[in-house]
Coordinates of C-alpha atoms in Angstrom, one line a residue:
X1 CA 0.3 -0.1 0.0
X2 CA 2.4 2.9 1.3
X3 CA 6.1 2.3 0.8
X4 CA 8.7 3.4 3.4
X5 CA 8.9 7.3 2.9
X6 CA 6.1 9.4 3.7
X7 CA 2.3 8.3 2.0
X8 CA 1.3 10.5 -0.4
X9 CA -2.2 11.3 -0.7
X10 CA -3.0 9.0 -3.2
X11 CA -1.1 6.0 -1.3
X12 CA -3.4 6.7 1.7
X13 CA -6.4 6.7 -0.2
X14 CA -5.2 3.9 -2.7
X15 CA -5.5 5.2 -5.3
X16 CA -3.5 6.3 -8.4
X17 CA -3.6 9.2 -10.6
X18 CA -4.2 7.9 -13.8
X19 CA -7.2 6.4 -12.5
X20 CA -8.5 9.9 -11.0
X21 CA -7.4 11.5 -14.5
X22 CA -9.9 9.1 -16.3
X23 CA -12.7 9.6 -14.7
X24 CA -15.0 12.8 -15.8
X25 CA -15.9 13.5 -12.5
X26 CA -13.9 11.4 -9.7
X27 CA -15.5 13.0 -6.7
X28 CA -17.6 9.7 -6.2
X29 CA -14.7 7.8 -6.7
X30 CA -12.8 10.1 -4.2
X31 CA -15.5 9.3 -1.1
X32 CA -15.2 5.9 -2.0
X33 CA -11.6 5.5 -1.9
X34 CA -11.5 7.9 1.7
X35 CA -14.7 5.8 3.2
X36 CA -12.4 3.0 2.5
X37 CA -10.0 4.0 4.3
X38 CA -11.6 5.0 6.7
X39 CA -12.8 1.6 7.9
X40 CA -9.6 -0.1 6.6
X41 CA -7.8 1.8 9.2
X42 CA -9.9 2.9 11.9
X43 CA -8.3 1.5 15.3
X44 CA -11.6 -1.2 16.0
X45 CA -11.7 -2.7 12.7
X46 CA -7.5 -3.3 12.3
X47 CA -6.9 -7.6 12.8
X48 CA -3.6 -7.9 10.8
X49 CA -1.0 -7.9 13.4
X50 CA 1.6 -7.8 10.9
X51 CA 3.9 -4.6 12.1
X52 CA 5.2 -4.0 8.4
X53 CA 1.4 -3.2 7.2
X54 CA 0.9 0.6 7.6
X55 CA -1.7 2.0 9.3
X56 CA -3.1 5.8 8.6
X57 CA -4.3 8.6 10.8
X58 CA -8.2 9.8 10.5
X59 CA -5.9 13.3 9.3
X60 CA -3.9 11.3 7.2
X61 CA -7.0 10.2 5.2
X62 CA -9.2 13.6 5.1
X63 CA -6.4 15.4 3.9
X64 CA -6.1 13.3 1.6
X65 CA -10.0 13.7 0.9
X66 CA -9.4 17.3 1.0
X67 CA -6.4 17.5 -1.4
X68 CA -7.7 15.1 -3.8
X69 CA -11.3 16.5 -4.1
X70 CA -10.2 19.9 -5.0
X71 CA -9.0 19.8 -8.9
X72 CA -7.0 23.0 -8.4
X73 CA -5.3 21.7 -4.9
X74 CA -5.0 18.5 -7.0
X75 CA -2.7 20.2 -9.9
X76 CA -0.6 21.6 -7.1
X77 CA 0.1 18.5 -5.2
X78 CA 0.8 16.4 -8.6
X79 CA 3.7 19.5 -9.4
X80 CA 4.4 19.7 -6.2
X81 CA 5.1 15.3 -6.1
X82 CA 6.4 15.4 -9.4
X83 CA 9.1 17.5 -7.8
X84 CA 10.4 16.1 -5.1
X85 CA 9.7 12.6 -6.5
X86 CA 11.5 13.0 -9.7
X87 CA 13.2 9.7 -10.1
X88 CA 10.0 7.2 -9.0
X89 CA 9.6 6.2 -12.8
X90 CA 13.9 5.2 -12.6
X91 CA 15.4 2.1 -12.5
X92 CA 18.0 1.5 -10.4
X93 CA 20.8 1.8 -13.4
X94 CA 19.9 5.6 -13.9
X95 CA 23.3 7.5 -12.9
X96 CA 22.8 11.4 -12.8
X97 CA 25.6 13.0 -14.9
X98 CA 26.2 10.4 -17.4
X99 CA 25.5 10.0 -20.7
X100 CA 26.0 7.7 -23.3
X101 CA 27.0 10.0 -27.2
X102 CA 27.5 9.3 -30.7
X103 CA 31.1 10.6 -31.8
X104 CA 29.3 11.1 -34.7
X105 CA 27.4 13.8 -32.6
X106 CA 30.6 15.7 -31.4
X107 CA 32.5 17.9 -32.8
X108 CA 36.3 16.7 -33.7
X109 CA 39.2 18.9 -33.2
X110 CA 42.2 18.3 -35.5
X111 CA 44.7 20.0 -33.9
X112 CA 44.4 18.3 -31.0
X113 CA 42.8 15.2 -32.0
X114 CA 40.2 15.4 -29.6
X115 CA 36.3 15.3 -30.1
X116 CA 34.4 17.7 -27.9
X117 CA 31.3 19.3 -26.3
X118 CA 29.9 22.0 -25.0
X119 CA 28.5 22.5 -21.1
X120 CA 25.5 24.8 -20.7
X121 CA 28.1 27.0 -18.3
X122 CA 29.4 28.3 -22.0
X123 CA 32.4 26.2 -22.0
X124 CA 32.8 25.0 -25.7
X125 CA 35.3 22.3 -24.5
X126 CA 34.1 21.4 -21.6
X127 CA 34.2 17.7 -22.1
X128 CA 37.3 16.4 -24.5
X129 CA 37.3 12.8 -25.2
X130 CA 41.2 11.8 -26.8
X131 CA 41.4 8.2 -28.6
X132 CA 43.2 7.2 -25.1
X133 CA 40.1 7.9 -23.5
X134 CA 38.6 5.9 -25.5
X135 CA 40.2 2.8 -25.0
X136 CA 40.4 2.9 -21.5

């Protein structure tokens, strides 16, 4: 249901953004999810003795309902989620700063016999690759 990180409002209500996006009027769906979440997490009704299971508080559930029910609040929340969790859809092999490039896409300096590429800082030869670098 929820990851070890702080749960999103979608996780609290056991919904997905895609599901809500496909609904013409998502309010009834959100309200049903809210009621299910209240029942699922009610202290008198929780029978699961699994310590790894996640229980959400009434405040978390109510906040999730409030945010996801209001289209403008939900849009702002979705934008904040995208900023705070940018790597969620990436696999573990992704590394920041590492990029595969084709030498044919790089400029070639015939005097130094090196390929180069500019950096966004403005340095034209910020990334240089010579024949010896490629052999390593």
